[in-house]
Short mmCIF file of C-alpha atoms and ligand atoms in Angstrom, two decimals:
data_model
loop_
_atom_site.label_atom_id
_atom_site.label_comp_id
_atom_site.label_asym_id
_atom_site.label_seq_id
_atom_site.Cartn_x
_atom_site.Cartn_y
_atom_site.Cartn_z
CA MET Y 485 20.59 40.74 -71.89
CA ILE Y 486 24.11 42.13 -71.64
CA PRO Y 487 26.15 41.28 -74.40
CA ARG Y 488 28.86 39.00 -73.15
CA ASN Y 489 32.26 40.45 -74.39
CA ALA Y 490 34.88 38.77 -72.40
CA LYS Y 491 37.09 36.09 -73.71
CA LEU Y 492 38.98 34.14 -71.07
CA LYS Y 493 42.22 32.23 -71.45
CA SER Y 494 42.06 28.87 -70.11
CA LYS Y 495 43.85 29.07 -66.69
CA GLU Y 496 44.86 27.80 -63.30
CA ILE Y 497 44.43 30.84 -60.64
CA ARG Y 498 44.71 31.22 -57.10
CA VAL Y 499 43.30 33.57 -54.96
CA PRO Y 500 44.43 35.30 -51.60
CA GLY Y 501 43.78 33.63 -48.33
CA ASP Y 502 40.56 33.51 -46.75
CA LYS Y 503 39.62 36.70 -44.74
CA SER Y 504 37.45 35.11 -41.90
CA LEU Y 505 39.85 31.99 -40.78
CA SER Y 506 42.77 34.89 -41.20
CA HIS Y 507 41.53 36.63 -38.66
CA ARG Y 508 40.40 33.89 -36.22
CA SER Y 509 44.18 32.47 -36.49
CA VAL Y 510 45.36 35.65 -34.91
CA LEU Y 511 42.62 35.40 -32.27
CA PHE Y 512 43.40 31.84 -31.15
CA ALA Y 513 46.91 32.32 -31.30
CA ALA Y 514 46.49 35.41 -29.14
CA LEU Y 515 44.49 33.35 -26.48
CA SER Y 516 46.78 30.53 -26.46
CA LYS Y 517 50.05 30.24 -24.55
CA GLY Y 518 53.18 29.21 -26.29
CA LYS Y 519 53.68 28.94 -30.44
CA SER Y 520 51.23 28.83 -33.21
CA LYS Y 521 51.76 29.37 -36.87
CA VAL Y 522 49.85 30.15 -39.80
CA THR Y 523 50.10 29.66 -43.66
CA GLY Y 524 48.03 31.37 -46.49
CA PHE Y 525 47.52 34.22 -44.08
CA LEU Y 526 45.84 37.05 -45.84
CA GLU Y 527 47.98 39.96 -46.42
CA ALA Y 528 45.53 42.44 -47.07
CA GLU Y 529 44.75 45.46 -44.77
CA ASP Y 530 41.55 43.97 -42.68
CA PRO Y 531 43.52 40.80 -41.17
CA LEU Y 532 46.99 42.72 -41.18
CA ASN Y 533 44.99 45.18 -38.68
CA THR Y 534 43.99 42.50 -36.48
CA MET Y 535 47.60 40.99 -36.10
CA SER Y 536 48.55 44.41 -35.44
CA ALA Y 537 46.11 45.03 -32.73
CA PHE Y 538 46.96 42.12 -30.96
CA THR Y 539 50.94 42.74 -31.00
CA LYS Y 540 49.78 45.71 -28.81
CA LEU Y 541 48.33 43.43 -26.31
CA GLY Y 542 51.67 41.17 -26.14
CA LEU Y 543 51.35 38.67 -29.31
CA ASN Y 544 54.63 38.67 -30.59
CA ALA Y 545 54.45 37.83 -34.71
CA LYS Y 546 57.27 37.01 -36.73
CA LYS Y 547 56.89 36.72 -40.62
CA ILE Y 548 58.57 33.54 -42.39
CA ALA Y 549 57.60 33.79 -45.98
CA PRO Y 550 54.68 35.22 -47.90
CA GLY Y 551 51.21 34.32 -45.79
CA GLU Y 552 53.58 32.49 -43.34
CA TYR Y 553 53.68 33.84 -39.77
CA GLU Y 554 54.93 32.76 -36.38
CA PHE Y 555 53.20 33.68 -33.22
CA GLU Y 556 54.28 33.59 -29.77
CA SER Y 557 51.61 34.60 -26.91
CA PRO Y 558 52.18 35.04 -23.49
CA GLY Y 559 48.55 33.47 -22.95
CA LYS Y 560 45.25 35.20 -22.48
CA ASP Y 561 45.97 35.87 -18.60
CA LYS Y 562 49.09 37.81 -19.46
CA LEU Y 563 48.00 40.21 -22.46
CA ILE Y 564 48.51 43.58 -21.56
CA SER Y 565 46.75 47.08 -22.16
CA PRO Y 566 47.67 48.52 -25.43
CA ASN Y 567 49.09 52.08 -24.81
CA VAL Y 568 47.19 53.76 -28.30
CA ASP Y 569 43.79 52.97 -29.52
CA LEU Y 570 43.50 49.96 -31.60
CA ASP Y 571 42.91 50.82 -35.54
CA PHE Y 572 40.80 48.23 -37.26
CA GLY Y 573 40.62 50.03 -40.19
CA ASN Y 574 37.40 48.82 -42.85
CA ALA Y 575 36.81 45.40 -40.96
CA GLY Y 576 33.70 44.80 -39.12
CA THR Y 577 34.75 40.93 -38.22
CA GLY Y 578 38.34 42.56 -36.90
CA ILE Y 579 36.69 45.07 -34.55
CA ARG Y 580 33.78 42.99 -33.35
CA LEU Y 581 35.47 39.79 -32.81
CA SER Y 582 38.61 41.42 -31.04
CA ALA Y 583 35.99 43.30 -29.01
CA GLY Y 584 34.38 40.30 -27.76
CA LEU Y 585 37.92 38.70 -27.00
CA ILE Y 586 38.94 42.06 -25.02
CA CYS Y 587 35.91 42.03 -23.05
CA GLY Y 588 37.03 38.88 -21.27
CA LEU Y 589 40.52 39.64 -20.76
CA SER Y 590 40.60 40.99 -16.88
CA GLY Y 591 42.59 44.21 -16.39
CA VAL Y 592 42.70 44.82 -20.00
CA ASN Y 593 41.63 48.25 -21.02
CA ALA Y 594 41.48 49.31 -24.96
CA VAL Y 595 39.90 51.71 -27.55
CA LEU Y 596 38.69 49.63 -30.59
CA THR Y 597 38.10 52.23 -33.49
CA GLY Y 598 38.17 52.34 -37.53
CA ASP Y 599 37.61 54.28 -40.61
CA ASP Y 600 34.76 56.24 -41.39
CA SER Y 601 32.83 53.26 -43.10
CA LEU Y 602 33.45 50.92 -39.73
CA LYS Y 603 32.61 54.06 -37.74
CA LYS Y 604 28.81 53.86 -39.22
CA ARG Y 605 28.46 50.11 -38.88
CA PRO Y 606 26.00 49.06 -36.07
CA MET Y 607 27.54 47.74 -32.85
CA GLY Y 608 24.77 47.49 -30.76
CA ARG Y 609 24.17 44.10 -31.99
CA ILE Y 610 27.67 43.00 -29.83
CA ILE Y 611 27.17 45.63 -27.00
CA LYS Y 612 23.87 44.36 -26.01
CA PRO Y 613 24.65 40.80 -25.26
CA LEU Y 614 28.17 41.72 -23.94
CA THR Y 615 27.10 43.92 -21.57
CA SER Y 616 24.39 40.99 -20.46
CA MET Y 617 27.48 38.79 -19.77
CA GLY Y 618 28.66 41.29 -17.55
CA ALA Y 619 31.17 43.12 -20.15
CA SER Y 620 32.05 46.85 -19.61
CA ILE Y 621 32.12 47.86 -23.39
CA VAL Y 622 30.84 51.51 -24.49
CA GLY Y 623 29.99 52.69 -28.15
CA LEU Y 624 31.69 56.44 -28.36
CA GLY Y 625 30.23 57.02 -31.52
CA GLU Y 626 26.67 57.91 -32.20
CA LYS Y 627 23.98 55.41 -31.62
CA GLU Y 628 26.47 52.77 -29.91
CA THR Y 629 29.04 53.26 -32.90
CA ALA Y 630 32.59 52.42 -32.80
CA PRO Y 631 34.92 53.86 -30.76
CA LEU Y 632 34.19 51.03 -28.37
CA LYS Y 633 35.79 51.55 -24.73
CA ILE Y 634 36.27 48.48 -22.84
CA GLU Y 635 37.57 47.23 -19.49
CA GLY Y 636 38.02 43.72 -19.85
CA LYS Y 637 36.83 41.79 -16.84
CA LYS Y 638 36.02 37.95 -15.84
CA LEU Y 639 32.61 37.36 -17.58
CA ALA Y 640 29.39 35.61 -16.61
CA SER Y 641 28.34 32.36 -18.22
CA PHE Y 642 25.32 33.45 -20.57
CA ARG Y 643 22.76 31.95 -22.95
CA TYR Y 644 21.67 33.77 -26.07
CA GLU Y 645 19.27 33.35 -28.88
CA SER Y 646 20.58 35.41 -31.65
CA PRO Y 647 18.38 37.31 -33.55
CA ILE Y 648 20.41 37.51 -36.56
CA ALA Y 649 22.06 34.98 -38.23
CA SER Y 650 25.75 36.14 -37.95
CA ALA Y 651 28.79 34.87 -37.27
CA GLN Y 652 30.39 37.88 -36.23
CA ILE Y 653 27.86 38.24 -33.41
CA LYS Y 654 28.02 34.20 -32.72
CA SER Y 655 32.26 34.59 -32.69
CA CYS Y 656 32.38 37.54 -30.32
CA LEU Y 657 30.38 35.78 -27.87
CA MET Y 658 32.40 32.83 -28.28
CA LEU Y 659 35.55 34.73 -27.93
CA ALA Y 660 34.65 36.54 -25.05
CA ALA Y 661 33.45 33.37 -22.93
CA ILE Y 662 36.72 31.64 -24.17
CA ALA Y 663 38.75 34.48 -22.64
CA SER Y 664 37.07 34.64 -19.58
CA GLU Y 665 37.01 30.66 -19.11
CA THR Y 666 32.99 30.97 -18.96
CA GLU Y 667 30.00 28.96 -20.24
CA LEU Y 668 28.36 30.29 -23.13
CA GLU Y 669 24.97 28.60 -24.82
CA TYR Y 670 24.30 30.18 -28.24
CA SER Y 671 21.48 29.41 -30.70
CA GLU Y 672 20.72 31.16 -34.13
CA ASN Y 673 17.88 30.40 -36.59
CA ILE Y 674 19.69 29.68 -40.11
CA LEU Y 675 23.45 28.45 -39.42
CA SER Y 676 26.11 31.39 -40.15
CA ARG Y 677 29.76 30.64 -41.05
CA ASP Y 678 31.28 28.29 -38.38
CA HIS Y 679 34.66 28.96 -38.54
CA THR Y 680 35.00 29.70 -34.88
CA GLU Y 681 33.68 26.47 -34.13
CA ASN Y 682 35.87 24.48 -36.31
CA MET Y 683 39.20 26.20 -35.35
CA PHE Y 684 37.87 25.91 -31.21
CA ARG Y 685 37.74 21.85 -32.13
CA PHE Y 686 40.68 22.01 -34.03
CA LEU Y 687 42.48 22.89 -30.87
CA GLY Y 688 41.02 20.16 -28.81
CA ASN Y 689 38.14 21.46 -27.56
CA LYS Y 690 34.58 20.53 -27.13
CA ILE Y 691 30.98 21.81 -28.42
CA GLU Y 692 28.00 20.30 -27.07
CA TYR Y 693 25.29 20.36 -29.59
CA LEU Y 694 21.63 20.68 -28.36
CA SER Y 695 20.41 21.02 -31.26
CA PRO Y 696 21.98 21.49 -35.11
CA LEU Y 697 21.80 25.29 -34.32
CA HIS Y 698 21.89 25.43 -30.68
CA PHE Y 699 25.40 24.80 -29.10
CA LYS Y 700 27.19 24.93 -25.56
CA ILE Y 701 30.65 25.52 -24.81
CA SER Y 702 32.28 25.19 -21.29
CA PRO Y 703 35.50 25.69 -19.69
CA PRO Y 704 38.22 24.74 -18.97
CA TYR Y 705 39.24 25.32 -22.82
CA PHE Y 706 42.23 24.10 -24.15
CA LEU Y 707 44.69 27.19 -25.78
CA ASN Y 708 48.03 25.43 -26.35
CA GLY Y 709 48.24 27.08 -30.18
CA GLY Y 710 48.21 24.95 -33.46
CA GLU Y 711 49.18 25.17 -36.98
CA PHE Y 712 46.50 27.22 -39.15
CA LYS Y 713 46.38 26.42 -43.06
CA VAL Y 714 44.41 29.15 -44.56
CA PRO Y 715 42.66 27.91 -48.01
CA GLY Y 716 41.75 30.65 -50.58
CA ASP Y 717 38.81 32.76 -49.73
CA ILE Y 718 35.46 31.68 -51.62
CA SER Y 719 34.44 34.99 -51.36
CA SER Y 720 37.26 36.30 -53.24
CA ALA Y 721 37.11 33.36 -56.01
CA ALA Y 722 33.63 34.57 -56.31
CA PHE Y 723 34.56 37.43 -58.68
CA PHE Y 724 36.36 34.69 -60.76
CA LEU Y 725 33.55 32.27 -60.57
CA VAL Y 726 31.33 34.90 -62.22
CA LEU Y 727 33.94 35.81 -64.87
CA GLY Y 728 34.59 32.38 -65.56
CA VAL Y 729 30.84 31.31 -66.17
CA LEU Y 730 29.88 34.69 -68.27
CA ALA Y 731 32.79 34.65 -70.07
CA LYS Y 732 32.27 33.85 -74.13
CA GLU Y 733 35.27 31.21 -74.17
CA GLY Y 734 37.66 29.84 -71.52
CA THR Y 735 37.73 27.84 -68.42
CA LEU Y 736 39.24 28.89 -65.28
CA LEU Y 737 40.39 26.26 -62.66
CA ILE Y 738 40.55 28.09 -59.24
CA GLN Y 739 42.86 26.08 -57.05
CA ASN Y 740 42.98 25.62 -53.25
CA ILE Y 741 39.48 27.30 -52.33
CA GLY Y 742 38.16 26.71 -48.76
CA LEU Y 743 34.40 24.94 -49.23
CA ASN Y 744 32.78 25.17 -45.79
CA PRO Y 745 29.24 24.37 -46.56
CA ALA Y 746 28.18 27.70 -44.58
CA ARG Y 747 30.10 29.70 -47.29
CA THR Y 748 29.58 27.87 -50.74
CA GLY Y 749 25.98 29.47 -51.10
CA ILE Y 750 27.54 31.20 -54.27
CA LEU Y 751 28.15 27.73 -56.19
CA THR Y 752 24.42 26.88 -54.88
CA ALA Y 753 22.85 29.95 -56.15
CA LEU Y 754 24.95 29.77 -59.80
CA LYS Y 755 24.34 26.36 -60.17
CA LEU Y 756 20.22 27.43 -59.48
CA MET Y 757 21.31 30.12 -62.25
CA GLY Y 758 22.52 27.51 -64.73
CA ALA Y 759 25.91 27.77 -63.86
CA LYS Y 760 28.28 25.00 -64.81
CA ILE Y 761 31.03 24.82 -62.09
CA GLU Y 762 32.76 21.53 -61.09
CA ILE Y 763 34.54 20.85 -57.68
CA GLU Y 764 37.74 18.93 -57.99
CA ASN Y 765 40.12 17.51 -55.51
CA GLN Y 766 38.25 17.66 -51.99
CA ARG Y 767 39.83 17.52 -49.02
CA ILE Y 768 39.63 18.74 -45.35
CA GLU Y 769 42.60 20.95 -44.22
CA CYS Y 770 42.51 22.13 -40.28
CA GLY Y 771 39.05 21.08 -39.65
CA GLU Y 772 37.84 22.97 -43.00
CA PRO Y 773 36.72 21.26 -46.44
CA VAL Y 774 38.88 22.35 -49.38
CA GLY Y 775 39.00 21.95 -53.10
CA ASP Y 776 39.64 23.26 -56.59
CA LEU Y 777 36.75 24.87 -58.93
CA ARG Y 778 36.55 24.90 -62.51
CA THR Y 779 33.86 27.08 -64.45
CA TYR Y 780 32.53 26.65 -67.95
CA PRO Y 781 30.88 29.51 -69.82
CA SER Y 782 27.22 29.13 -68.67
CA THR Y 783 23.63 30.38 -69.57
CA LEU Y 784 22.38 31.86 -67.03
CA LYS Y 785 18.66 32.38 -66.02
CA LYS Y 786 16.70 34.06 -63.05
CA ALA Y 787 16.41 31.63 -60.29
CA ASN Y 788 14.47 31.57 -56.99
CA ILE Y 789 17.23 32.39 -53.94
CA PRO Y 790 15.83 31.22 -51.00
CA GLU Y 791 16.06 32.77 -47.49
CA GLU Y 792 18.00 29.66 -45.67
CA LEU Y 793 20.83 30.63 -48.48
CA ILE Y 794 21.07 34.11 -47.32
CA PRO Y 795 24.24 34.08 -44.65
CA SER Y 796 26.04 31.68 -46.77
CA ILE Y 797 25.93 34.07 -49.88
CA ILE Y 798 25.70 37.30 -47.79
CA ASP Y 799 29.47 38.78 -49.12
CA GLU Y 800 28.63 37.60 -52.52
CA ILE Y 801 25.52 39.18 -53.45
CA PRO Y 802 27.11 42.04 -54.78
CA ILE Y 803 28.91 40.00 -57.43
CA LEU Y 804 25.74 37.64 -57.67
CA SER Y 805 23.38 40.32 -58.90
CA VAL Y 806 26.20 41.51 -61.69
CA ALA Y 807 25.80 37.80 -62.53
CA GLY Y 808 21.68 38.29 -62.53
CA LEU Y 809 22.15 41.22 -64.96
CA PHE Y 810 23.42 38.53 -67.68
CA SER Y 811 20.48 36.27 -66.70
CA GLU Y 812 17.54 35.43 -68.67
CA GLY Y 813 14.56 36.95 -66.83
CA GLY Y 814 16.78 39.29 -64.36
CA PHE Y 815 17.76 39.02 -60.74
CA GLU Y 816 15.83 39.37 -57.54
CA ILE Y 817 17.12 38.85 -53.80
CA ARG Y 818 15.14 39.60 -50.81
CA HIS Y 819 15.71 38.63 -47.11
CA ALA Y 820 18.86 40.27 -47.41
CA GLU Y 821 18.11 43.08 -44.86
CA GLU Y 822 21.89 42.31 -43.40
CA LEU Y 823 23.05 43.90 -47.14
CA ARG Y 824 22.47 47.36 -45.20
CA ALA Y 825 25.07 46.61 -42.29
CA LYS Y 826 28.16 45.75 -44.41
CA GLU Y 827 31.24 48.20 -45.65
CA SER Y 828 28.42 50.34 -47.22
CA ASP Y 829 24.64 49.75 -47.29
CA ARG Y 830 24.92 47.34 -50.05
CA ILE Y 831 21.07 47.22 -51.17
CA HIS Y 832 21.33 51.39 -51.56
CA THR Y 833 24.86 50.88 -53.50
CA MET Y 834 23.94 48.32 -55.72
CA VAL Y 835 20.76 49.98 -56.47
CA SER Y 836 22.05 53.28 -57.13
CA ASN Y 837 24.86 52.27 -59.46
CA PHE Y 838 22.53 49.92 -61.44
CA ARG Y 839 20.35 53.40 -61.85
CA ALA Y 840 23.36 55.04 -62.83
CA LEU Y 841 23.63 52.25 -65.66
CA GLY Y 842 20.14 53.16 -66.63
CA ILE Y 843 18.37 49.93 -65.23
CA ASP Y 844 15.08 49.79 -63.60
CA VAL Y 845 15.55 48.51 -60.08
CA GLU Y 846 12.85 48.18 -57.74
CA GLU Y 847 14.18 48.81 -54.26
CA PHE Y 848 12.53 46.60 -50.88
CA PRO Y 849 13.67 47.11 -47.42
CA ASP Y 850 15.60 43.71 -47.77
CA GLY Y 851 16.58 43.41 -51.03
CA TYR Y 852 16.04 44.17 -54.96
CA ALA Y 853 14.83 43.46 -58.29
CA LEU Y 854 15.54 43.63 -61.76
CA ASP Y 855 14.47 42.52 -65.39
CA GLY Y 856 17.15 42.91 -67.51
CA THR Y 857 15.73 41.22 -70.36
CA SER Y 858 12.96 43.67 -71.14
CA LYS Y 859 12.93 45.70 -74.54
CA LYS Y 860 13.81 48.96 -72.59
CA SER Y 861 16.95 47.56 -70.92
CA ASN Y 862 17.98 45.87 -74.19
CA GLU Y 863 17.92 49.92 -75.25
CA VAL Y 864 20.48 50.81 -72.56
CA TRP Y 865 22.48 47.96 -73.08
CA ASN Y 866 23.08 49.04 -76.69
CA THR Y 867 23.48 52.69 -75.19
CA LEU Y 868 26.25 51.25 -72.90
CA SER Y 869 27.71 49.07 -75.77
CA SER Y 870 28.21 52.25 -77.61
CA GLY Y 871 30.76 53.47 -75.18
CA LYS Y 872 28.55 55.70 -73.09
CA LYS Y 873 30.77 56.70 -69.95
CA VAL Y 874 28.85 55.77 -66.77
CA PRO Y 875 30.62 57.13 -63.25
CA ILE Y 876 30.19 54.21 -60.35
CA LEU Y 877 30.39 54.95 -57.05
CA SER Y 878 32.47 52.31 -54.59
CA PHE Y 879 31.20 53.92 -51.15
CA MET Y 880 34.25 52.77 -49.43
CA ASP Y 881 33.20 49.09 -50.13
CA HIS Y 882 36.02 46.92 -51.78
CA ARG Y 883 33.28 44.16 -53.22
CA ILE Y 884 31.24 47.14 -54.86
CA ALA Y 885 34.48 48.22 -56.38
CA MET Y 886 35.49 44.16 -57.45
CA SER Y 887 31.94 43.75 -58.86
CA PHE Y 888 31.48 46.74 -61.23
CA LEU Y 889 35.21 45.84 -62.31
CA ILE Y 890 33.84 42.63 -63.43
CA LEU Y 891 31.21 43.83 -65.06
CA LYS Y 892 33.30 45.90 -66.95
CA ALA Y 893 35.47 43.17 -67.90
CA LEU Y 894 32.23 41.00 -69.17
CA SER Y 895 30.60 43.37 -70.91
CA GLY Y 896 33.24 45.87 -72.21
CA PHE Y 897 30.66 48.96 -70.91
CA ALA Y 898 32.81 52.30 -70.17
CA LEU Y 899 32.35 51.77 -66.45
CA GLU Y 900 34.41 54.56 -64.46
CA ILE Y 901 34.91 53.40 -60.93
CA ASP Y 902 35.69 56.63 -58.30
CA GLU Y 903 37.83 54.73 -55.95
CA THR Y 904 39.35 50.82 -56.07
CA SER Y 905 41.87 51.02 -53.16
CA TRP Y 906 39.20 49.68 -50.84
CA ILE Y 907 40.13 46.45 -52.66
CA GLU Y 908 43.21 46.36 -50.56
CA THR Y 909 41.30 45.25 -47.59
CA SER Y 910 40.66 41.80 -48.74
CA PHE Y 911 41.92 40.87 -52.11
CA PRO Y 912 45.46 42.46 -52.95
CA GLY Y 913 46.46 42.22 -56.80
CA PHE Y 914 42.74 41.69 -57.90
CA GLU Y 915 42.80 43.88 -61.00
CA THR Y 916 46.34 42.34 -62.37
CA LEU Y 917 44.83 38.71 -61.76
CA LEU Y 918 41.82 39.90 -63.71
CA LYS Y 919 43.71 41.51 -66.72
CA ASP Y 920 45.88 38.47 -66.55
CA CYS Y 921 42.92 36.29 -67.05
CA LEU Y 922 41.62 38.48 -70.09
CA TYR Y 923 42.51 38.31 -73.80
CA GLU Y 924 43.11 41.75 -74.70
C1 S3P J 1202 32.22 36.89 -41.11
C2 S3P J 1202 30.63 36.96 -40.88
C3 S3P J 1202 30.05 37.74 -41.99
C4 S3P J 1202 30.45 38.36 -43.28
C5 S3P J 1202 31.77 38.90 -43.09
C6 S3P J 1202 32.73 37.95 -42.37
C7 S3P J 1202 33.07 36.54 -40.33
O1 S3P J 1202 29.16 38.61 -41.27
O2 S3P J 1202 29.59 39.62 -43.66
O3 S3P J 1202 32.26 39.56 -44.01
O4 S3P J 1202 34.43 36.16 -40.58
O5 S3P J 1202 32.75 36.07 -39.34
P1 S3P J 1202 28.08 38.60 -40.45
O6 S3P J 1202 28.21 36.94 -40.06
O7 S3P J 1202 27.95 39.63 -39.12
O8 S3P J 1202 26.89 38.46 -41.42
#
């Protein structure tokens, strides 16, 4: 296994606000007539792009303090067509959720676009069901990709059985139905994150559950604004959970983290691998569980990661794989073909970077496996420990860059990451916080 090199200062830290909730706070503020407020908003490129897009449709956003905004919207029926294309940068959540919402706004026309990574990501998964609701949405790129050209209109009530457990698809269709005051019945086979459902209920609406994974929403919808409190993002905390568990010494207390059960798969997976992490100070805020996480240096081993856990760890698989390099018996992830549809094809990006390190990795259509404990891998670790430089490619993907920066901190290997600016999309201040946690 990789020799563990990092010594941590025992510290209390915070990570930036939850990205999923930050996007949704803007979207529900835009749908609501009147004032809304948000604190803890993630001031990173992705959610700021969503905010900027909706100001072009008529939402007023006023910054009060860091992470604190007051919104005022004329209400969904009075939002207007933007006179420029809406740029969502790198954000799949931003573009897919906003596309749904805008499809349901009668008379609003818009073109939604993004950076080169976003323009490669699959949009057919929302275009198809939205079109069945009567929406006018066309992917202007090759193979139904962004830019997305939308002519908002009144949509029809719709029933959808999603073939993919995706909160982006679910939320896109919910927002389309809500914007258009129409009914939606939706089911999925494994629960994907349910923040849209929670925020919708927090605003005073009801969801009728026909079974745990099958629900219906029906108008009239209550959209009078709300005060949203966004906790720290567990997907960002995940990097420091792995750092804390695999350090040689020191405990970290990561405060104020969103602990929605559809997001805490990283805690389950790390615990299955033998990690000691404690939850403290649990509470409910704005309909979402929140708490503090304390890490202890732990000895990890390979664990079977069950298929049902995949949607709740989907963003954390790159950093979990780094933890796998330090686990007795290695690491294997399967049933995770959705990784190929993220900011980069994360199966390819993780496998190719691991191979650049010299590690034997087997690639599958839905995952990968490595045995970091063989004699051969010990030779690899020895070469890397002697200071061999290894170029790492981040593929325009923030989580790939952060995962390899954590590996570099834990191992002391001379990893040279080509570009780290993508980290600004979700975790401004990541490198400074990482440095602050480590003894030189
Ligand atoms: C998100 C849902 C997930 C996740 C993304 C954020 C959301 O995507 O990967 O980073 O906020 O709804 P899918 O649900 O499409 O897998």
